[in-house]
Amino acid sequence: MEGVADLQTLIPPRTTSRRVQAAIEQGIKAFFGGNALVAIIVLALITIFLFREGFGFFGQNLTNLRLYRQAGLEYVDIIRDVSTQHEALSRKLSDIRLQEARAMEKRSVPVEEINATLAPFDQFASAFGDTAENLRTLVSDLTDQASALKESLYARAELAAQRAQLERSGALAAAEKIAVPAVDRATALATLHQGAATFESVSAEMTATLYTLLAQAPPLPDAAEQKTFDQWKTRTREYLAGLPKASENLRTWSAETPIPWYRSISSFLFGRDWVTASFWQDWYGIVPLLVGSILVSIVALFFAVPLGVASAIYVSEIASVHEKRFIKPYIEFISAIPSVVLGFFGIAVVGQFIRAASQSPWFKWISFFPISERLNIFTAGCLLALMAVPTIFTLAEDALRNVPRGFKEASYALGANRLQTIARVLVPASLSGIVSAILLGLGRVIGETMVVLLCAGNRIAIPDFSQGLGAIFQPVHTMTGIIAQEMGEVVRGSTHYRALFMVGLVLFTITLGINYLAQKLVARYRMSIG
Amino acid sequence: MVNIIEMPEITSPTIANQPAPSPEPGVERAMIEIEDVDFSYGTHQVLHDVSLSVPARAVTAFIGPSGCGKTTLLRCLNRMNDLIDGAQITKGSIRIEGTDINASSVDVVDLRRRVGMVFQKSNPFPKSIYDNVAYGLRIAGVTKRSLIDEAVEKSLRSAALWEEVKDRLHVSGYGLSGGQQQRLCIARALAVEPEIVLMDEPCSALDPIATAKVEELIRQLKEQYTIVIVTHNMQQAGRCSDRTAFFYLGRLIEVDDTAKIFSNPGQRQTEEYITGRFG
Ligand SMILES: Nc1ncnc2c1ncn2[C@@H]1O[C@H](COP(=O)(O)OP(=O)(O)OP(=O)(O)O)[C@@H](O)[C@H]1O
Ligand SMILES: [Mg+2]
């Protein structure tokens, strides 16, 4: 009992009353609870806002798609497509000529002789180009017609919307004043439809000319080029064989065929074009952006995962105390570099270096080298890898360090060496932790904006995978990049504005999914270690 | 609790200056010879001048109050202390069958394969029972399935676990009870057929039945293996060991045949510790 008495003298007598004490406790509780509440509310508001702004997109996009058909733009694009294919064939011809000239140069044939040998080919090529003359004229005529119709339809819709708004707000007199002009769509479309007949005659003429031209195609001196040229001829024949199909499409096309509502969603999720602020037609297809983001992330993880995990293993298992003290803060320091500085470094140093390296004779054997673009998926991926390494390193090192000592000791005591212990005990025991570290690194990479905006090249196109690995040296645009670039310029509430929100939502969903997965893995890993 | 203040002086010159018992009386064939060993963790010296012989094919028990350095000495025998930064033997030598284990020519992997260890806290790997036992063989490069199967069964049988787990060899070792886990760790250590088995309080977490099983096991194992066991349980030391070494504050106070230590100890501290007057 003596001991207890002693203890009591140690603790000073209570000076504040019970009430005050309770009030203070209540205050503290309210403070922390309030903060948590604010965080939750803010998150909820952000989510609601994203959804509200984003989902309006589908309605507007549907109108956009319907207008495309009603104004006959779709009709014109059928012919335009034929013309574009012709251009592609024409480009391929100049490609073949270039290859042939190079091959001859390699055989050290003098320039004059090259030109002389290829003169028939050049003639052929220009004759080929000329065959599309009428087609091009037709396309440009129809384009003007359809644009005018679209324009007037659009203006009418605007005015009608204004008027409806006024009527709704009760200003009937003002509403009366707005005259919604009538648009004679039927006549305009009928004129447009005459294009089908013109197209038929134009394509018949072109087919005839081309078949005779193909029969007279000059031979090429090199076998390899001759082979490509023959392939080209096959493609051209296929092209010509496809023309009746286009005519058929034109004849059966109708502006009144309804566009189902889901096209608005599918054209966003599976659309391969992202074209905005175009005089002709806007397309909001997320695929090129999604592919861009994914490719950049894959390249980034390709570098960041081995680097991050290996250095984590090194630091937690192999490094001496001294090395640890140096390496850990050093890697973690990377994350302190502002991303805009990294992006700047990427443009000025990494991109430049990669292009220079691709031009060096050492890499001649790589088919897609030298590369033409300094800023591309690879450049952005390298820099993003740098940003992901600290995340992966820190979390993986944590996971490895948390493996109970007993596992390690048991392994060594059984005569395992260090490598065996790492590979068979430490890594398996912390695997889910390491995987979740990688996932969080991925989340960081996908969500990163500044570096991709500066270094990915910002060309909105799906890379040409026919080059194989060369695809990763092509410029792309990404989901984050497009939002950052375009959000500042769009009109609030426009389809474009809402489309950007939808992109944001897709991004949000992806990162949320990744984080959820990572957290689940961490929980599992805690259990298995527990 | 140990009341250190009431303890009599232990640094009497007779103990500190005891000559190295080499070969110790009562030990016919010494497997391990520890000679004048000082050991420190960094600057903190934990073992002072320890000299001891461990007889082959017999059980030697280390006893002594908590923190006196039993685990430390045990871990010196298979060089597990190499894993701790700054831990080192500062004086003396440890020989196993005449070879200094700390010599640079000794391969520590070989040493650990010869000197198996069962830890104070059971630590099966987060793998199946089978993989736990097979681990030592696999890392030693044994790939033949039939050989591994045979060794797994044999070691599980020697650890008196086979009957309990033979139907679920491929479930996680974590699904076993604490006592079974400890026996699994023993089986794992036996699978590589070491010559010496070090056991650090193998029964500290076990109920009396499991303890009895492990003790029975130890008595069987000494037919083939040299065993060193650390224990806080005096009855256990009395039941299953042939020789007993008593440590206090990092010093070896006394080592002798177990029967003699328990009936007629040479030192007063030993007697006090054994009879429990100590704490
Ligand atoms: N890794 C370490 N680093 C520093 N000091 C240590 C370390 N391990 C043990 N010690 C110290 O060495 C002394 C002996 O410890 P040891 O674990 O050998 O005691 P023990 O006799 O096994 O005790 P117990 O019966 O409680 O297991 C203790 O004072 C302990 O604090
Ligand atoms: Mg101990």
PDB file of C-alpha atoms in Angstrom, chain A residues 162-308:
ATOM      1  CA  GLN A 162     -32.599  30.391 -77.206  1.00  0.00           C
ATOM      2  CA  ARG A 163     -36.238  30.782 -77.910  1.00  0.00           C
ATOM      3  CA  ALA A 164     -37.192  27.785 -75.848  1.00  0.00           C
ATOM      4  CA  GLN A 165     -35.159  29.172 -72.997  1.00  0.00           C
ATOM      5  CA  LEU A 166     -36.932  32.512 -73.156  1.00  0.00           C
ATOM      6  CA  GLU A 167     -40.297  30.842 -73.320  1.00  0.00           C
ATOM      7  CA  ARG A 168     -39.467  28.788 -70.311  1.00  0.00           C
ATOM      8  CA  SER A 169     -38.450  31.859 -68.344  1.00  0.00           C
ATOM      9  CA  GLY A 170     -41.756  33.501 -69.305  1.00  0.00           C
ATOM     10  CA  ALA A 171     -40.400  36.247 -71.606  1.00  0.00           C
ATOM     11  CA  LEU A 172     -42.864  35.368 -74.364  1.00  0.00           C
ATOM     12  CA  ALA A 173     -42.638  38.720 -76.148  1.00  0.00           C
ATOM     13  CA  ALA A 174     -38.880  38.443 -76.480  1.00  0.00           C
ATOM     14  CA  ALA A 175     -39.281  34.861 -77.603  1.00  0.00           C
ATOM     15  CA  GLU A 176     -41.646  35.899 -80.372  1.00  0.00           C
ATOM     16  CA  LYS A 177     -39.001  38.246 -81.713  1.00  0.00           C
ATOM     17  CA  ILE A 178     -36.548  35.448 -82.363  1.00  0.00           C
ATOM     18  CA  ALA A 179     -37.342  34.126 -85.770  1.00  0.00           C
ATOM     19  CA  VAL A 180     -36.228  30.589 -86.292  1.00  0.00           C
ATOM     20  CA  PRO A 181     -35.457  30.321 -90.009  1.00  0.00           C
ATOM     21  CA  ALA A 182     -36.748  27.392 -91.965  1.00  0.00           C
ATOM     22  CA  VAL A 183     -34.080  25.224 -93.498  1.00  0.00           C
ATOM     23  CA  ASP A 184     -34.941  23.397 -96.652  1.00  0.00           C
ATOM     24  CA  ARG A 185     -33.130  20.250 -95.793  1.00  0.00           C
ATOM     25  CA  ALA A 186     -34.885  18.097 -98.361  1.00  0.00           C
ATOM     26  CA  THR A 187     -33.715  20.196-101.314  1.00  0.00           C
ATOM     27  CA  ALA A 188     -30.199  20.481 -99.997  1.00  0.00           C
ATOM     28  CA  LEU A 189     -29.987  16.746 -99.447  1.00  0.00           C
ATOM     29  CA  ALA A 190     -31.417  16.045-102.875  1.00  0.00           C
ATOM     30  CA  THR A 191     -28.681  18.148-104.467  1.00  0.00           C
ATOM     31  CA  LEU A 192     -26.149  16.299-102.359  1.00  0.00           C
ATOM     32  CA  HIS A 193     -27.576  12.985-103.481  1.00  0.00           C
ATOM     33  CA  GLN A 194     -26.820  13.845-107.081  1.00  0.00           C
ATOM     34  CA  GLY A 195     -23.207  13.329-106.041  1.00  0.00           C
ATOM     35  CA  ALA A 196     -23.827   9.585-106.273  1.00  0.00           C
ATOM     36  CA  ALA A 197     -24.303   9.716-110.023  1.00  0.00           C
ATOM     37  CA  THR A 198     -21.257  11.932-110.468  1.00  0.00           C
ATOM     38  CA  PHE A 199     -19.264   9.572-108.304  1.00  0.00           C
ATOM     39  CA  GLU A 200     -20.304   6.623-110.392  1.00  0.00           C
ATOM     40  CA  SER A 201     -19.163   8.216-113.631  1.00  0.00           C
ATOM     41  CA  VAL A 202     -15.961   9.517-112.034  1.00  0.00           C
ATOM     42  CA  SER A 203     -15.090   6.150-110.582  1.00  0.00           C
ATOM     43  CA  ALA A 204     -15.890   4.315-113.800  1.00  0.00           C
ATOM     44  CA  GLU A 205     -13.567   6.626-115.672  1.00  0.00           C
ATOM     45  CA  MET A 206     -10.869   6.257-113.044  1.00  0.00           C
ATOM     46  CA  THR A 207     -11.166   2.470-113.072  1.00  0.00           C
ATOM     47  CA  ALA A 208     -10.753   2.309-116.816  1.00  0.00           C
ATOM     48  CA  THR A 209      -7.732   4.634-116.820  1.00  0.00           C
ATOM     49  CA  LEU A 210      -6.090   2.836-113.958  1.00  0.00           C
ATOM     50  CA  TYR A 211      -6.438  -0.622-115.452  1.00  0.00           C
ATOM     51  CA  THR A 212      -4.708   0.494-118.642  1.00  0.00           C
ATOM     52  CA  LEU A 213      -2.093   2.286-116.547  1.00  0.00           C
ATOM     53  CA  LEU A 214      -1.445  -0.794-114.454  1.00  0.00           C
ATOM     54  CA  ALA A 215      -0.970  -2.872-117.572  1.00  0.00           C
ATOM     55  CA  GLN A 216       1.772  -0.527-118.685  1.00  0.00           C
ATOM     56  CA  ALA A 217       3.541  -0.332-115.328  1.00  0.00           C
ATOM     57  CA  PRO A 218       7.297  -0.004-115.873  1.00  0.00           C
ATOM     58  CA  PRO A 219       9.597  -2.607-114.278  1.00  0.00           C
ATOM     59  CA  LEU A 220      12.049  -1.709-111.475  1.00  0.00           C
ATOM     60  CA  PRO A 221      15.711  -2.777-111.543  1.00  0.00           C
ATOM     61  CA  ASP A 222      15.816  -4.193-107.992  1.00  0.00           C
ATOM     62  CA  ALA A 223      13.981  -7.354-107.072  1.00  0.00           C
ATOM     63  CA  ALA A 224      13.023  -6.196-103.580  1.00  0.00           C
ATOM     64  CA  GLU A 225      11.467  -2.975-104.826  1.00  0.00           C
ATOM     65  CA  GLN A 226       9.803  -4.796-107.667  1.00  0.00           C
ATOM     66  CA  LYS A 227       8.192  -7.034-105.104  1.00  0.00           C
ATOM     67  CA  THR A 228       6.817  -4.094-103.101  1.00  0.00           C
ATOM     68  CA  PHE A 229       5.654  -2.557-106.339  1.00  0.00           C
ATOM     69  CA  ASP A 230       3.818  -5.755-107.250  1.00  0.00           C
ATOM     70  CA  GLN A 231       2.199  -5.755-103.839  1.00  0.00           C
ATOM     71  CA  TRP A 232       1.179  -2.193-104.464  1.00  0.00           C
ATOM     72  CA  LYS A 233      -0.418  -3.206-107.741  1.00  0.00           C
ATOM     73  CA  THR A 234      -2.450  -5.883-105.982  1.00  0.00           C
ATOM     74  CA  ARG A 235      -3.579  -3.341-103.434  1.00  0.00           C
ATOM     75  CA  THR A 236      -4.579  -0.944-106.166  1.00  0.00           C
ATOM     76  CA  ARG A 237      -6.634  -3.626-107.900  1.00  0.00           C
ATOM     77  CA  GLU A 238      -8.351  -4.361-104.607  1.00  0.00           C
ATOM     78  CA  TYR A 239      -9.012  -0.669-104.234  1.00  0.00           C
ATOM     79  CA  LEU A 240     -10.598  -0.502-107.657  1.00  0.00           C
ATOM     80  CA  ALA A 241     -12.658  -3.600-106.923  1.00  0.00           C
ATOM     81  CA  GLY A 242     -13.983  -1.852-103.816  1.00  0.00           C
ATOM     82  CA  LEU A 243     -15.319   1.162-105.680  1.00  0.00           C
ATOM     83  CA  PRO A 244     -18.713  -0.332-106.612  1.00  0.00           C
ATOM     84  CA  LYS A 245     -19.252  -1.004-102.925  1.00  0.00           C
ATOM     85  CA  ALA A 246     -18.815   2.713-102.217  1.00  0.00           C
ATOM     86  CA  SER A 247     -21.335   3.554-104.966  1.00  0.00           C
ATOM     87  CA  GLU A 248     -23.722   1.093-103.449  1.00  0.00           C
ATOM     88  CA  ASN A 249     -23.307   2.725-100.034  1.00  0.00           C
ATOM     89  CA  LEU A 250     -23.976   6.132-101.511  1.00  0.00           C
ATOM     90  CA  ARG A 251     -27.162   4.983-103.173  1.00  0.00           C
ATOM     91  CA  THR A 252     -28.584   3.318-100.099  1.00  0.00           C
ATOM     92  CA  TRP A 253     -27.522   6.036 -97.690  1.00  0.00           C
ATOM     93  CA  SER A 254     -30.334   8.033 -96.140  1.00  0.00           C
ATOM     94  CA  ALA A 255     -30.151  11.036 -93.852  1.00  0.00           C
ATOM     95  CA  GLU A 256     -33.185   9.754 -91.994  1.00  0.00           C
ATOM     96  CA  THR A 257     -31.783   6.424 -90.771  1.00  0.00           C
ATOM     97  CA  PRO A 258     -31.956   6.840 -86.988  1.00  0.00           C
ATOM     98  CA  ILE A 259     -28.809   6.767 -84.885  1.00  0.00           C
ATOM     99  CA  PRO A 260     -29.337   4.608 -81.783  1.00  0.00           C
ATOM    100  CA  TRP A 261     -28.551   6.201 -78.400  1.00  0.00           C
ATOM    101  CA  TYR A 262     -25.748   3.780 -77.535  1.00  0.00           C
ATOM    102  CA  ARG A 263     -23.697   5.023 -80.463  1.00  0.00           C
ATOM    103  CA  SER A 264     -22.969   8.054 -78.349  1.00  0.00           C
ATOM    104  CA  ILE A 265     -21.268   5.825 -75.760  1.00  0.00           C
ATOM    105  CA  SER A 266     -19.628   3.394 -78.144  1.00  0.00           C
ATOM    106  CA  SER A 267     -18.252   6.174 -80.321  1.00  0.00           C
ATOM    107  CA  PHE A 268     -16.578   7.557 -77.212  1.00  0.00           C
ATOM    108  CA  LEU A 269     -15.244   4.296 -75.782  1.00  0.00           C
ATOM    109  CA  PHE A 270     -14.214   2.699 -79.057  1.00  0.00           C
ATOM    110  CA  GLY A 271     -13.765   5.730 -81.306  1.00  0.00           C
ATOM    111  CA  ARG A 272     -10.377   5.854 -82.936  1.00  0.00           C
ATOM    112  CA  ASP A 273     -10.402   9.580 -83.654  1.00  0.00           C
ATOM    113  CA  TRP A 274     -10.159  12.529 -81.342  1.00  0.00           C
ATOM    114  CA  VAL A 275     -10.787  15.572 -83.545  1.00  0.00           C
ATOM    115  CA  THR A 276     -11.907  18.823 -81.986  1.00  0.00           C
ATOM    116  CA  ALA A 277     -12.609  22.366 -83.139  1.00  0.00           C
ATOM    117  CA  SER A 278     -12.827  21.065 -86.697  1.00  0.00           C
ATOM    118  CA  PHE A 279     -14.780  22.952 -89.377  1.00  0.00           C
ATOM    119  CA  TRP A 280     -16.121  19.635 -90.586  1.00  0.00           C
ATOM    120  CA  GLN A 281     -16.945  17.168 -87.806  1.00  0.00           C
ATOM    121  CA  ASP A 282     -15.738  16.680 -84.237  1.00  0.00           C
ATOM    122  CA  TRP A 283     -14.977  13.183 -83.031  1.00  0.00           C
ATOM    123  CA  TYR A 284     -14.525  12.262 -79.399  1.00  0.00           C
ATOM    124  CA  GLY A 285     -13.001   8.804 -79.407  1.00  0.00           C
ATOM    125  CA  ILE A 286     -10.885   7.986 -76.357  1.00  0.00           C
ATOM    126  CA  VAL A 287      -8.937   5.093 -77.890  1.00  0.00           C
ATOM    127  CA  PRO A 288      -5.879   7.038 -79.147  1.00  0.00           C
ATOM    128  CA  LEU A 289      -5.532   8.756 -75.765  1.00  0.00           C
ATOM    129  CA  LEU A 290      -6.042   5.555 -73.828  1.00  0.00           C
ATOM    130  CA  VAL A 291      -3.546   3.707 -75.988  1.00  0.00           C
ATOM    131  CA  GLY A 292      -1.092   6.571 -75.542  1.00  0.00           C
ATOM    132  CA  SER A 293      -1.425   6.500 -71.760  1.00  0.00           C
ATOM    133  CA  ILE A 294      -1.124   2.744 -71.621  1.00  0.00           C
ATOM    134  CA  LEU A 295       1.935   2.573 -73.875  1.00  0.00           C
ATOM    135  CA  VAL A 296       3.719   5.290 -71.957  1.00  0.00           C
ATOM    136  CA  SER A 297       2.949   3.488 -68.698  1.00  0.00           C
ATOM    137  CA  ILE A 298       4.150   0.156 -70.023  1.00  0.00           C
ATOM    138  CA  VAL A 299       7.463   1.667 -71.066  1.00  0.00           C
ATOM    139  CA  ALA A 300       7.752   3.437 -67.728  1.00  0.00           C
ATOM    140  CA  LEU A 301       7.070   0.285 -65.740  1.00  0.00           C
ATOM    141  CA  PHE A 302       9.402  -1.701 -67.944  1.00  0.00           C
ATOM    142  CA  PHE A 303      12.227   0.409 -66.586  1.00  0.00           C
ATOM    143  CA  ALA A 304      10.909   1.349 -63.174  1.00  0.00           C
ATOM    144  CA  VAL A 305       9.991  -2.129 -61.936  1.00  0.00           C
ATOM    145  CA  PRO A 306      13.428  -3.736 -62.237  1.00  0.00           C
ATOM    146  CA  LEU A 307      15.142  -0.597 -61.027  1.00  0.00           C
ATOM    147  CA  GLY A 308      12.830  -0.010 -58.071  1.00  0.00           C
TER     148      GLY A 308
END
